[in-house]
PDB file of C-alpha atoms and ligand atoms in Angstrom:
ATOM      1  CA  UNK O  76     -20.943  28.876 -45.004  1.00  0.00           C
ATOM      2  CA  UNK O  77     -21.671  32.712 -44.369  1.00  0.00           C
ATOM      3  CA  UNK O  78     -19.924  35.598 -45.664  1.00  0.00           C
ATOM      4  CA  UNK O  79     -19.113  38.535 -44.046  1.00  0.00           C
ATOM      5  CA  UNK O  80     -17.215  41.866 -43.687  1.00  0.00           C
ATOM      6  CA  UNK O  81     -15.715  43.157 -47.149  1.00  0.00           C
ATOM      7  CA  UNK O  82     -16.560  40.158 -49.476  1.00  0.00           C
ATOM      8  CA  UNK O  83     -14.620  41.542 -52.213  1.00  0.00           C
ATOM      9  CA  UNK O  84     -11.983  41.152 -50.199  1.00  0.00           C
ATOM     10  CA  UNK O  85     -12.310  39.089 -47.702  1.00  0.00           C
ATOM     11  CA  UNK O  86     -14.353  35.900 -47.283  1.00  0.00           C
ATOM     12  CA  UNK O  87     -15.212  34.717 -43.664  1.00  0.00           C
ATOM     13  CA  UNK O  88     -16.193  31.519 -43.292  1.00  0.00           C
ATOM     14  CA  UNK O  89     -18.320  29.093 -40.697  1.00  0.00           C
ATOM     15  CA  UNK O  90     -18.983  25.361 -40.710  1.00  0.00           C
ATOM     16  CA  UNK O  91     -20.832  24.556 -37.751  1.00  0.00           C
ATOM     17  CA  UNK O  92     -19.932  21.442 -37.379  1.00  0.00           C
ATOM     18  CA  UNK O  93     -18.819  19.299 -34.778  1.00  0.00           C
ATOM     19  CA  UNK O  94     -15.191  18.634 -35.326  1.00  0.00           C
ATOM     20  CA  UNK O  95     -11.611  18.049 -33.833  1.00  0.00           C
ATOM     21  CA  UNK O  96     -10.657  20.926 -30.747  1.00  0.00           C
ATOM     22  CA  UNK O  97      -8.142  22.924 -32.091  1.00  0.00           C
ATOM     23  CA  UNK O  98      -5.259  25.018 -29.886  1.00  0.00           C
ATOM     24  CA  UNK O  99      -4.362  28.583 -31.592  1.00  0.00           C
ATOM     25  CA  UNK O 100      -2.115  29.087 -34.093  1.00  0.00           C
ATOM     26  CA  UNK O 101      -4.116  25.911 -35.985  1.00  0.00           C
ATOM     27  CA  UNK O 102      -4.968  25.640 -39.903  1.00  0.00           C
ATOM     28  CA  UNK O 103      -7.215  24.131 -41.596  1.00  0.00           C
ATOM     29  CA  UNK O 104      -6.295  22.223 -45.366  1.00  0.00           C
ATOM     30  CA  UNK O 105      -9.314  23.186 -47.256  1.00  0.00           C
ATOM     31  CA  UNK O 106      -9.433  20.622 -50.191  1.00  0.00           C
ATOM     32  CA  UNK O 107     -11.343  22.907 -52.914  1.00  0.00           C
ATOM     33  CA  UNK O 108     -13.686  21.064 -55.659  1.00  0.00           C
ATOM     34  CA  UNK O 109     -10.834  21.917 -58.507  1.00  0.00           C
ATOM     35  CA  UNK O 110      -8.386  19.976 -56.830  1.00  0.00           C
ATOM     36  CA  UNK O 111      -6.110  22.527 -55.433  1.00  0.00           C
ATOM     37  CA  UNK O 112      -5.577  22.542 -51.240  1.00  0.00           C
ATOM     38  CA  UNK O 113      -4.642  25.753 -49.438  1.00  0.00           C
ATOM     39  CA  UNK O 114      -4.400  26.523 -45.856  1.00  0.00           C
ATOM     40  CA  UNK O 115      -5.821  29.075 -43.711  1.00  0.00           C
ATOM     41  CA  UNK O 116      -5.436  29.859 -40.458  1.00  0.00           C
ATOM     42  CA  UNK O 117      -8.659  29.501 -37.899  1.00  0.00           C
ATOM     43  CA  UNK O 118      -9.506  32.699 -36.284  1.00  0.00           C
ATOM     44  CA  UNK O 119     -11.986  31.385 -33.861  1.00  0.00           C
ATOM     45  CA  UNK O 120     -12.455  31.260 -30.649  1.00  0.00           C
ATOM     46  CA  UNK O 121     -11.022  27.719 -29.665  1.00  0.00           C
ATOM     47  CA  UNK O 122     -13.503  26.912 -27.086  1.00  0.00           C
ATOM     48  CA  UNK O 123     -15.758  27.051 -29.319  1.00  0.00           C
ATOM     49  CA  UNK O 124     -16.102  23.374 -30.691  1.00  0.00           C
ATOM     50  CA  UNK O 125     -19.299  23.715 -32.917  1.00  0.00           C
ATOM     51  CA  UNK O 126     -17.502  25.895 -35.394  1.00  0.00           C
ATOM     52  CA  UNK O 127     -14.441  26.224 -37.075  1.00  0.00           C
ATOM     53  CA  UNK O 128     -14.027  29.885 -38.702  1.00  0.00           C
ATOM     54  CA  UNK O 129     -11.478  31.075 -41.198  1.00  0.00           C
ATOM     55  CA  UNK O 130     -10.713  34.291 -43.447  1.00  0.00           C
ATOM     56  CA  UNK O 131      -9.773  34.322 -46.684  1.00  0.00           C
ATOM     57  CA  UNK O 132      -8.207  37.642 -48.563  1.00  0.00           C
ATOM     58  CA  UNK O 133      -9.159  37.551 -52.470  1.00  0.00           C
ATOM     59  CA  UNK O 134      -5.525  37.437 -54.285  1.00  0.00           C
ATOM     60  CA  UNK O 135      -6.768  37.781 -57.945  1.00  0.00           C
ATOM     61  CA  UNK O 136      -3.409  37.679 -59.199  1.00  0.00           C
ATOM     62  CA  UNK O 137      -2.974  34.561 -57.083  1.00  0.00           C
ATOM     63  CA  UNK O 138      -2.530  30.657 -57.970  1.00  0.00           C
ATOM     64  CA  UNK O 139      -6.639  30.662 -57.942  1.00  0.00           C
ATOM     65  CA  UNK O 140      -7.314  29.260 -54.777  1.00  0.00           C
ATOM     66  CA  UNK O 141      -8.580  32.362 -53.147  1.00  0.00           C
ATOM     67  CA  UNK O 142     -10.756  33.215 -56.054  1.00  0.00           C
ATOM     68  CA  UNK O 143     -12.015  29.792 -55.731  1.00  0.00           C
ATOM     69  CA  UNK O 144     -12.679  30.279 -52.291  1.00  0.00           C
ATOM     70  CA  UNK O 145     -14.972  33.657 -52.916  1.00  0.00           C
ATOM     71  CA  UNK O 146     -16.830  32.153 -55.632  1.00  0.00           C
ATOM     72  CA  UNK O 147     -18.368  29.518 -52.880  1.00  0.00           C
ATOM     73  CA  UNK O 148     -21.889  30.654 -51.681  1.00  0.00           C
ATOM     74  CA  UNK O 149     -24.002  30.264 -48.289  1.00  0.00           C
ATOM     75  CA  UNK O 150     -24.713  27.094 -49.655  1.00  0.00           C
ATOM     76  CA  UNK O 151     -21.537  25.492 -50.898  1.00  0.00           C
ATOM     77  CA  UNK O 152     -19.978  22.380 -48.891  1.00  0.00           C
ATOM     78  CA  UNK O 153     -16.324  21.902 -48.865  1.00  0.00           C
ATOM     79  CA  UNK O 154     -13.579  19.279 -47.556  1.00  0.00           C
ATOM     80  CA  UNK O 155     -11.643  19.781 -44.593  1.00  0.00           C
ATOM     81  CA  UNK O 156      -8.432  18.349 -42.868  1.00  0.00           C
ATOM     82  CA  UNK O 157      -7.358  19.051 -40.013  1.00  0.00           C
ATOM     83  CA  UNK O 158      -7.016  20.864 -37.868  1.00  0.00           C
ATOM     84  CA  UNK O 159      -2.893  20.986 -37.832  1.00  0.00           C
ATOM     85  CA  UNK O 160      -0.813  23.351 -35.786  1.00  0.00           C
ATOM     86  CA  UNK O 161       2.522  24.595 -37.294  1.00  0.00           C
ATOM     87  CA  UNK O 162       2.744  27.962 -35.719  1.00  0.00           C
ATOM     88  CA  UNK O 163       2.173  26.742 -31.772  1.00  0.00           C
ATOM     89  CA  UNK O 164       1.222  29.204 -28.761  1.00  0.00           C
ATOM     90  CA  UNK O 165       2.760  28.686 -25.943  1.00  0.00           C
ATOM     91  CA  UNK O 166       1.733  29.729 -22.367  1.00  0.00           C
ATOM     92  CA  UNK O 167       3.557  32.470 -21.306  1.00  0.00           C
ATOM     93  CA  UNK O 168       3.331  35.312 -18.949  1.00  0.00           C
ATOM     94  CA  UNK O 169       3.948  37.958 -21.003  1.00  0.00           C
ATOM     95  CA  UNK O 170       3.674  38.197 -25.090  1.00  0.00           C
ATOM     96  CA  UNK O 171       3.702  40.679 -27.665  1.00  0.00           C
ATOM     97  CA  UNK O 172       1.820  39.763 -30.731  1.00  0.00           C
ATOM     98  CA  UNK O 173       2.660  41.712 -34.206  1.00  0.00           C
ATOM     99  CA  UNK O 174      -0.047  41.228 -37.535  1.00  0.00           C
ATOM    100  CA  UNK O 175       0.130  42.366 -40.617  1.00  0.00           C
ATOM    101  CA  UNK O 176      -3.256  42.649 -42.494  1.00  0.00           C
ATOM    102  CA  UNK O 177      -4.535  38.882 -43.021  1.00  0.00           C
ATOM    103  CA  UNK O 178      -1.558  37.909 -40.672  1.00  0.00           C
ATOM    104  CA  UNK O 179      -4.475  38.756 -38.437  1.00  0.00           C
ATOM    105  CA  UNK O 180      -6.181  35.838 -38.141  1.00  0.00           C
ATOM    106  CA  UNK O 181      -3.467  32.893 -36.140  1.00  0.00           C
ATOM    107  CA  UNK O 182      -3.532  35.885 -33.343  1.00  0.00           C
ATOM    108  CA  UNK O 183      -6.602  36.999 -32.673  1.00  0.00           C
ATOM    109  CA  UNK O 184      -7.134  33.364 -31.049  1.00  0.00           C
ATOM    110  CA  UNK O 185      -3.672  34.006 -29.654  1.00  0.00           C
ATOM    111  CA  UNK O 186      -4.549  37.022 -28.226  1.00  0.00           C
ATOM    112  CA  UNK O 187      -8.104  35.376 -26.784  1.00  0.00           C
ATOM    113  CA  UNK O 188      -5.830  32.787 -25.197  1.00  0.00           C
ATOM    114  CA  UNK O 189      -3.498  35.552 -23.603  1.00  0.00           C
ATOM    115  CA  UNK O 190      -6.312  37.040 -21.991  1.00  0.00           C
ATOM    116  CA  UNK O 191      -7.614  33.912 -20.307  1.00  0.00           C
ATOM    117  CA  UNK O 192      -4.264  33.052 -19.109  1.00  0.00           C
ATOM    118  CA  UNK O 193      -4.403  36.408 -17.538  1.00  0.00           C
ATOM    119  CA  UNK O 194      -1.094  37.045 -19.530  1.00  0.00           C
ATOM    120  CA  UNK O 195       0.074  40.306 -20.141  1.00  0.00           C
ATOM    121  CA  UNK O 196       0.011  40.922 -23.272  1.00  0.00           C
ATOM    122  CA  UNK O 197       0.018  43.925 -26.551  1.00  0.00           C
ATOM    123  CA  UNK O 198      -1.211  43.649 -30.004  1.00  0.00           C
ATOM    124  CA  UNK O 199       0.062  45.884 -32.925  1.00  0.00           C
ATOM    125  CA  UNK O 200      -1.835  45.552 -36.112  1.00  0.00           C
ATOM    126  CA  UNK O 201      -0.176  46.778 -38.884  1.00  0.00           C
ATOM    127  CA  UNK O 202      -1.534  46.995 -42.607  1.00  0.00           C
ATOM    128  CA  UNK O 203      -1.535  49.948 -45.723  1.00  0.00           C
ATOM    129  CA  UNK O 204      -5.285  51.599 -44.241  1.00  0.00           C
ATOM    130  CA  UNK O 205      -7.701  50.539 -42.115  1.00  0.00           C
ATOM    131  CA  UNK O 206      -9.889  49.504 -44.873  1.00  0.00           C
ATOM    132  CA  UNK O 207      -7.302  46.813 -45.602  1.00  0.00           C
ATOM    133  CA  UNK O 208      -7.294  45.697 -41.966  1.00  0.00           C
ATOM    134  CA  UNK O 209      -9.526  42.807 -41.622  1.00  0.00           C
ATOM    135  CA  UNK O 210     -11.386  41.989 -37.662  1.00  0.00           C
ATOM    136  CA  UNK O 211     -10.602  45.835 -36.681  1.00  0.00           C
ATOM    137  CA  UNK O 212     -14.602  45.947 -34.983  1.00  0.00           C
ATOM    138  CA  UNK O 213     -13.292  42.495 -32.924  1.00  0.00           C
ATOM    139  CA  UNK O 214     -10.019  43.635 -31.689  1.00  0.00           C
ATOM    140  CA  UNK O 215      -9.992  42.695 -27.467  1.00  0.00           C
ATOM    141  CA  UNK O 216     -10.165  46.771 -26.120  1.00  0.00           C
ATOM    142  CA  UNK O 217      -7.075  48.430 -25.002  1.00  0.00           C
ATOM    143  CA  UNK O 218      -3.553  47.465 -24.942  1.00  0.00           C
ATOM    144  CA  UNK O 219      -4.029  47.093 -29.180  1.00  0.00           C
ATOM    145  CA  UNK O 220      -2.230  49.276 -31.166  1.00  0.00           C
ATOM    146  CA  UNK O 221      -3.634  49.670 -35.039  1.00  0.00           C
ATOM    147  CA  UNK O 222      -0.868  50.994 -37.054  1.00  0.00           C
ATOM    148  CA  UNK O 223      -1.193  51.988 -40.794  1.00  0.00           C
ATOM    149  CA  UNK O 224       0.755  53.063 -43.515  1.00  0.00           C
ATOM    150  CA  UNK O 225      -1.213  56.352 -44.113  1.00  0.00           C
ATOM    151  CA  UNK O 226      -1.056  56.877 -40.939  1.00  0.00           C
ATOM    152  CA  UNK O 227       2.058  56.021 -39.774  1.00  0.00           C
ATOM    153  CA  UNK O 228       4.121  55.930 -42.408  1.00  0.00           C
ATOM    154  CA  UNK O 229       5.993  52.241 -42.961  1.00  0.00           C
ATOM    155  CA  UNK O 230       6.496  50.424 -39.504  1.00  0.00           C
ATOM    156  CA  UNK O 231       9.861  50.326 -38.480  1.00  0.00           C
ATOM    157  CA  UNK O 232      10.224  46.862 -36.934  1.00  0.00           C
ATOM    158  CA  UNK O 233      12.996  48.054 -34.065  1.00  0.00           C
ATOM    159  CA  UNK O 234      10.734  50.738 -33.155  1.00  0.00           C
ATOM    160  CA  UNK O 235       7.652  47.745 -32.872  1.00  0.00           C
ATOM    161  CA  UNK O 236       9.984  46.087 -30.324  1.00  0.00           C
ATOM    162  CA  UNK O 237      11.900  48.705 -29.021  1.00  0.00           C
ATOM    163  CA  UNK O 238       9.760  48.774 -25.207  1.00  0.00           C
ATOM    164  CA  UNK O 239       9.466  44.823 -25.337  1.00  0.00           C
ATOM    165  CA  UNK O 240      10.709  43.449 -22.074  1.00  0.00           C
ATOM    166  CA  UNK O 241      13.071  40.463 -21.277  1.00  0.00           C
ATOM    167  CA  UNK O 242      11.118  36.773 -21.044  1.00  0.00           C
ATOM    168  CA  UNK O 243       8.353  38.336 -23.516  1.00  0.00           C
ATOM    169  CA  UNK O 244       7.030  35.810 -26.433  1.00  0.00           C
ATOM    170  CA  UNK O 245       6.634  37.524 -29.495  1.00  0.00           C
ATOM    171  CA  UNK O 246       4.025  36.188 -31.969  1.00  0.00           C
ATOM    172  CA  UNK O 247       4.162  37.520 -35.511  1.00  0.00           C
ATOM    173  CA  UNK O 248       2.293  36.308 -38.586  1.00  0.00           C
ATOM    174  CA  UNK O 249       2.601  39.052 -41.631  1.00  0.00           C
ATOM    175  CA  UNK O 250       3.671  39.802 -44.866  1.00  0.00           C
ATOM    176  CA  UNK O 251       7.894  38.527 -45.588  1.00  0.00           C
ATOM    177  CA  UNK O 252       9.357  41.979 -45.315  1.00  0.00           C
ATOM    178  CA  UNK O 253       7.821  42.198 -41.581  1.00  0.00           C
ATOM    179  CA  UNK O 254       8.892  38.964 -40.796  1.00  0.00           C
ATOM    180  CA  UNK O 255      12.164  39.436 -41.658  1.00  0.00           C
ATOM    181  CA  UNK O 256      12.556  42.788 -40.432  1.00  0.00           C
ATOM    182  CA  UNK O 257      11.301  41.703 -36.917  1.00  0.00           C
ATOM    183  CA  UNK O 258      13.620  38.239 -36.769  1.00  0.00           C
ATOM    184  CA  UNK O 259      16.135  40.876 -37.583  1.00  0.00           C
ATOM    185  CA  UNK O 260      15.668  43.198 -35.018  1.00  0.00           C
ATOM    186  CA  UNK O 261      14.607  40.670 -32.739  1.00  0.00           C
ATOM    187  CA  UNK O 262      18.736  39.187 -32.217  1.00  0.00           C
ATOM    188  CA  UNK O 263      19.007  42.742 -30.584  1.00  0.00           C
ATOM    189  CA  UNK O 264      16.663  41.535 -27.913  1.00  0.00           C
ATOM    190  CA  UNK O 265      18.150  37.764 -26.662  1.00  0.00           C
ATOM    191  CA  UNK O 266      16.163  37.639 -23.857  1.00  0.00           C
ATOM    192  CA  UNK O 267      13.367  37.220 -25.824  1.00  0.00           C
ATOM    193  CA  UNK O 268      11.479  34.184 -27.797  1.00  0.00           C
ATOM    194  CA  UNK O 269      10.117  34.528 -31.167  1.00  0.00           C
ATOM    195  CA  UNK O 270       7.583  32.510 -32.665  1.00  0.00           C
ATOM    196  CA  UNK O 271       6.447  33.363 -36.349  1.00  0.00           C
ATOM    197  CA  UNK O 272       4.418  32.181 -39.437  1.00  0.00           C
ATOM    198  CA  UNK O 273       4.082  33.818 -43.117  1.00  0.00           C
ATOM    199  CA  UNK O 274       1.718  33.598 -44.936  1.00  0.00           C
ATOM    200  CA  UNK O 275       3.916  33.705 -48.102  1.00  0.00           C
ATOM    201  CA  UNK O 276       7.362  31.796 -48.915  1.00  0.00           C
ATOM    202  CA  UNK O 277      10.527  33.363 -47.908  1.00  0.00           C
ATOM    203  CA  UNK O 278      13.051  34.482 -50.370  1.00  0.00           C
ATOM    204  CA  UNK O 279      14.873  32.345 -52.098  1.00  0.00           C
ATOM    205  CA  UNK O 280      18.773  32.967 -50.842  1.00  0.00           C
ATOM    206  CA  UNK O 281      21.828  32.072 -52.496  1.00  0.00           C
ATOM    207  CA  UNK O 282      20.047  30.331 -55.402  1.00  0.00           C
ATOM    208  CA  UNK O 283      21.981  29.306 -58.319  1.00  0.00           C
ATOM    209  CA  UNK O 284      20.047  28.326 -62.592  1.00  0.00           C
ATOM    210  CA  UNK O 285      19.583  25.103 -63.065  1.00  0.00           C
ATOM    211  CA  UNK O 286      17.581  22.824 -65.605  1.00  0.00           C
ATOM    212  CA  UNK O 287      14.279  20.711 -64.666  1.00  0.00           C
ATOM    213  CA  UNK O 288      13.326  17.637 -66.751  1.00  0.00           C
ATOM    214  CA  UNK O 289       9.564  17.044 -66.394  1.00  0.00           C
ATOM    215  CA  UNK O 290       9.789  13.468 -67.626  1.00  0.00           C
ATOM    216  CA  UNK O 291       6.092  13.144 -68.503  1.00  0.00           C
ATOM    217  CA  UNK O 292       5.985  16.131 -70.750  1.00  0.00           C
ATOM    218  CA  UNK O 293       9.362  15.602 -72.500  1.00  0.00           C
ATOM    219  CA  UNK O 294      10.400  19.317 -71.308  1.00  0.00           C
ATOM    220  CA  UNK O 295      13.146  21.294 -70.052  1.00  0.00           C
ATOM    221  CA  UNK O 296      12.529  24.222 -68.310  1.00  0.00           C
ATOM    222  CA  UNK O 297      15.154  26.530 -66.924  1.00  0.00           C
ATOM    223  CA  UNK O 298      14.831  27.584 -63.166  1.00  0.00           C
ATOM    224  CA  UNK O 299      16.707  31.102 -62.399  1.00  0.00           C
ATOM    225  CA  UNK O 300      18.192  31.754 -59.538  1.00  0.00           C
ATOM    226  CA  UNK O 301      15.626  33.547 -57.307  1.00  0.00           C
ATOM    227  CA  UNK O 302      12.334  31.565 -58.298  1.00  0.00           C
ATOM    228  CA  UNK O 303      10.803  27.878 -56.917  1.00  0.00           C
ATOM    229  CA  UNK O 304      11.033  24.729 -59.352  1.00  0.00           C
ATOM    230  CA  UNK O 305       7.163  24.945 -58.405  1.00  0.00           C
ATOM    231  CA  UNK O 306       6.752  28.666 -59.765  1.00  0.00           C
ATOM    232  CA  UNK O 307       8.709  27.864 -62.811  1.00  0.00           C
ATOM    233  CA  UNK O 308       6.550  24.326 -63.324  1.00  0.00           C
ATOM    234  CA  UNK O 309       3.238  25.916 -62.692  1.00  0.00           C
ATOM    235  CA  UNK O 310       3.785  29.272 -65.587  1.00  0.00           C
ATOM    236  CA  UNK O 311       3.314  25.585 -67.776  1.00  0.00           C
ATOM    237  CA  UNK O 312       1.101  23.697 -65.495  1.00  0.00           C
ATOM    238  CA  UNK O 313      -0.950  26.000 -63.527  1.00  0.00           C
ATOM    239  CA  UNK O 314      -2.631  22.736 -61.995  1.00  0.00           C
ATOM    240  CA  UNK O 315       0.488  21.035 -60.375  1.00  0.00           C
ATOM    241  CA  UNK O 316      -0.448  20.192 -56.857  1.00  0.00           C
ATOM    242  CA  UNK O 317       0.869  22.575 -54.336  1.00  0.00           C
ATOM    243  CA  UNK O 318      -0.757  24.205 -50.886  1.00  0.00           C
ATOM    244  CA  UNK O 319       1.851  26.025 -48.512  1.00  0.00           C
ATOM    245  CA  UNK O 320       4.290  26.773 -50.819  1.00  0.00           C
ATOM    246  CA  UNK O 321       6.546  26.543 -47.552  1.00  0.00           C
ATOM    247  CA  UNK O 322       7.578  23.357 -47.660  1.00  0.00           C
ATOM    248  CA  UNK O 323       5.503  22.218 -44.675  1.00  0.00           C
ATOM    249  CA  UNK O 324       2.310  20.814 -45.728  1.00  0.00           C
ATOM    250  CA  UNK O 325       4.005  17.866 -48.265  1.00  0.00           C
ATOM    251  CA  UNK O 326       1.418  18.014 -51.162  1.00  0.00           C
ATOM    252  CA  UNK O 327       4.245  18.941 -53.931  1.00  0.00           C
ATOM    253  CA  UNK O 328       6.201  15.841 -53.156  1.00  0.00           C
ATOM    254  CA  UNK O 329       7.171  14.858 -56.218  1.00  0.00           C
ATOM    255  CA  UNK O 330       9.175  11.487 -57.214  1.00  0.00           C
ATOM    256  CA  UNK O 331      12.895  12.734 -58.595  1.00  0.00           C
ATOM    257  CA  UNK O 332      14.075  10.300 -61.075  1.00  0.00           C
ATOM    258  CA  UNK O 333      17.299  11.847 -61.858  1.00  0.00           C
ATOM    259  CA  UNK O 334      19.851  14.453 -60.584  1.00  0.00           C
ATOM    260  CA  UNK O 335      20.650  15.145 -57.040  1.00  0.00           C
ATOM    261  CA  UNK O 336      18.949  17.641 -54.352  1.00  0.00           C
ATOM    262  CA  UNK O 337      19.450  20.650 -52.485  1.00  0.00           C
ATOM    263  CA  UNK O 338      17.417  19.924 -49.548  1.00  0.00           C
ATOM    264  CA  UNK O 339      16.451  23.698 -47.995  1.00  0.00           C
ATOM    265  CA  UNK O 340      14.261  22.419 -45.316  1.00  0.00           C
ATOM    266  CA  UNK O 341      14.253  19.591 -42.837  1.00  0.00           C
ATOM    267  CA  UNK O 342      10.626  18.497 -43.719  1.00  0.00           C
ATOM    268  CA  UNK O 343      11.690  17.262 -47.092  1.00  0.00           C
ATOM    269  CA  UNK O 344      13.783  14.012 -45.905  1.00  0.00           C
ATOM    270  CA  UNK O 345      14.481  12.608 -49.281  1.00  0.00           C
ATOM    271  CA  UNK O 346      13.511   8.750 -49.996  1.00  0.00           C
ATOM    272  CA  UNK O 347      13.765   9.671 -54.196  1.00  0.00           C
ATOM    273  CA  UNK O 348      11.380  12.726 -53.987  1.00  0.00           C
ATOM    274  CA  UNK O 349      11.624  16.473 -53.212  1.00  0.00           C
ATOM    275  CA  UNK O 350       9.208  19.171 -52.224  1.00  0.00           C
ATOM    276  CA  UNK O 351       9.640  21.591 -55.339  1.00  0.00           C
ATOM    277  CA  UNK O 352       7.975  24.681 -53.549  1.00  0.00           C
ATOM    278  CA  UNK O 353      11.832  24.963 -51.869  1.00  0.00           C
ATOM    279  CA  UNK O 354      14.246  22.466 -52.522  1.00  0.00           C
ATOM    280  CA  UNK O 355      16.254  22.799 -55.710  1.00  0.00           C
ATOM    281  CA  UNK O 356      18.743  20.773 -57.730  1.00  0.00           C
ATOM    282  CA  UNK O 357      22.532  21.208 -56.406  1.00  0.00           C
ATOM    283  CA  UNK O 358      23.817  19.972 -59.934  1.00  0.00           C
ATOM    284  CA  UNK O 359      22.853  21.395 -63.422  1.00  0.00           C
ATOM    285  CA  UNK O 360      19.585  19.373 -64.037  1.00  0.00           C
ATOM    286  CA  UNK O 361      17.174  17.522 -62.156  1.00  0.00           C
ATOM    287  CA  UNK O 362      14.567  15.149 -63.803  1.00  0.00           C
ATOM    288  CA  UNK O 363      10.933  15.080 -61.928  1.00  0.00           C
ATOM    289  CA  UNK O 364       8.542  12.097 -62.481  1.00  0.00           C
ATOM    290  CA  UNK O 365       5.750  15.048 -63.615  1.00  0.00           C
TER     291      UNK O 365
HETATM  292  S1  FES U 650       3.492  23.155 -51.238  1.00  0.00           S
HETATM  293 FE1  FES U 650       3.560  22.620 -49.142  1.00  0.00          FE
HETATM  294  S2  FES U 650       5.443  21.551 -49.007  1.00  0.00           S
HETATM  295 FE2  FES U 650       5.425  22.295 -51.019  1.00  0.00          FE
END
């Protein structure tokens, strides 16, 4: 494992490895020695099959896995699944591709596909400074735009897509307010296909209180309307298993024993569990086999 640009900040990662091929816009599950999984992105170069390479942004005031992460050394060893693709590029002949800081890192293999596809394609890079952008020195030349908040002021999403022409794929991984903003100002444009991935849950909307009964523990703890059963479990038990926080990867699935769900994304079927990272009870209490 090396380490690389602003290791504060940013942790860079190889395994060389041989290992699974991989298409862009694939993750890796890294399964850290504490127990907890998390997912990054790999910001390789696909045809390369000896390594798999992924960046990791320190979040101190994150759930710990990042922190984990940038405590490993040159030395450490760590598990691996994957790789799985829930953000999928598609060939096209023309894409615009929109990052935001670490949101980086599913397009720059995008943006290496593009260019073998002989695509044409743009890249704006958006983030606070340029000391905040991560891969700056390994952005492909021209057609990139780097776009900064002291710079630029804050990027107005309709502007980003204002020149984007009819049968053009954009490709946007960022922070939630760009996402948002660009889905927003991307019904404007109908003629065009987004594809997207954050790298942090969405909102919750129209939530409504509502008790959780951890079974195990004997305790009742009141969910508001605007945060996760998992954030509310995890202020008690920082350990509970979680990765995506999306409701994506599964590894919250937790066994309801009582109560009745409000099922917020297809990936959580049912069968007497729930992911708690997004579904939420549609009565007054819900009773979790935790
Ligand atoms: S943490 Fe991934 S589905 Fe809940």
């Amino acid at each position: 494992m090396s380490s690389v640009a602003d290791a504060s900040k940013l942790l860079d990662c190889s395994s060389i490895r041989f290992g699974p091929g991989w298409q862009p816009g694939c993750h890796l599950d890294v399964l850290l020695p504490s127990g907890r999984r998390r997912q990054y992105s790999l910001c390789g170069d696909p045809a390369d099959l000896r390594t798999y390479r992924i960046a990791v942004r320190r979040l101190p005031d994150g759930g710990g896995g990042s922190v984990e992460m940038h405590r490993m050394t040159e030395v450490s060893t760590v598990r691996v699944r994957g790789p799985r693709n829930a953000f999928p590029f598609l060939p096209r002949e023309r894409y615009m591709f929109l990052a935001g800081g670490i949101g980086i890192t599913p397009i720059l293999p995008m943006v290496t596909a593009a260019d073998r596809l002989g695509a044409d394609w743009r890249l704006v890079y958006t983030g606070r400074t340029r000391a905040s952008l991560p891969f700056l020195d390994e952005r492909p030349s021209g057609r990139v735009l780097v776009r900064t908040d002291d710079e630029h002021g804050l990027p107005d999403c309709t502007d980003l897509l204002r020149d984007v022409e009819p049968g053009t794929a954009v490709c946007c991984c960022g922070p939630a307010p760009m996402i948002d903003g660009v889905r927003a100002a991307g019904t404007a444009l109908p003629e065009t296909t987004l594809y997207y991935e954050r790298f942090a849950p969405a909102p919750i909307v129209d939530g409504w209180p509502f008790e959780v009964e951890l079974r195990r523990g004997e305790q009742v703890l009141g969910v508001p309307d605007d945060r996760s059963v998992l954030d509310v479990i995890r202020d008690e038990r920082p350990a509970v298993a979680y990765s995506c926080g999306q409701g994506f990867c599964g590894t919250c699935r937790t066994a309801v024993l009582a109560g009745n769900v409000d099922r917020r994304v297809p990936s959580d079927p049912g069968e007497g569990t729930m992911l708690i990272c997004v579904s939420r009870a549609s009565g007054g209490r819900i009773t979790l086999d935790l």
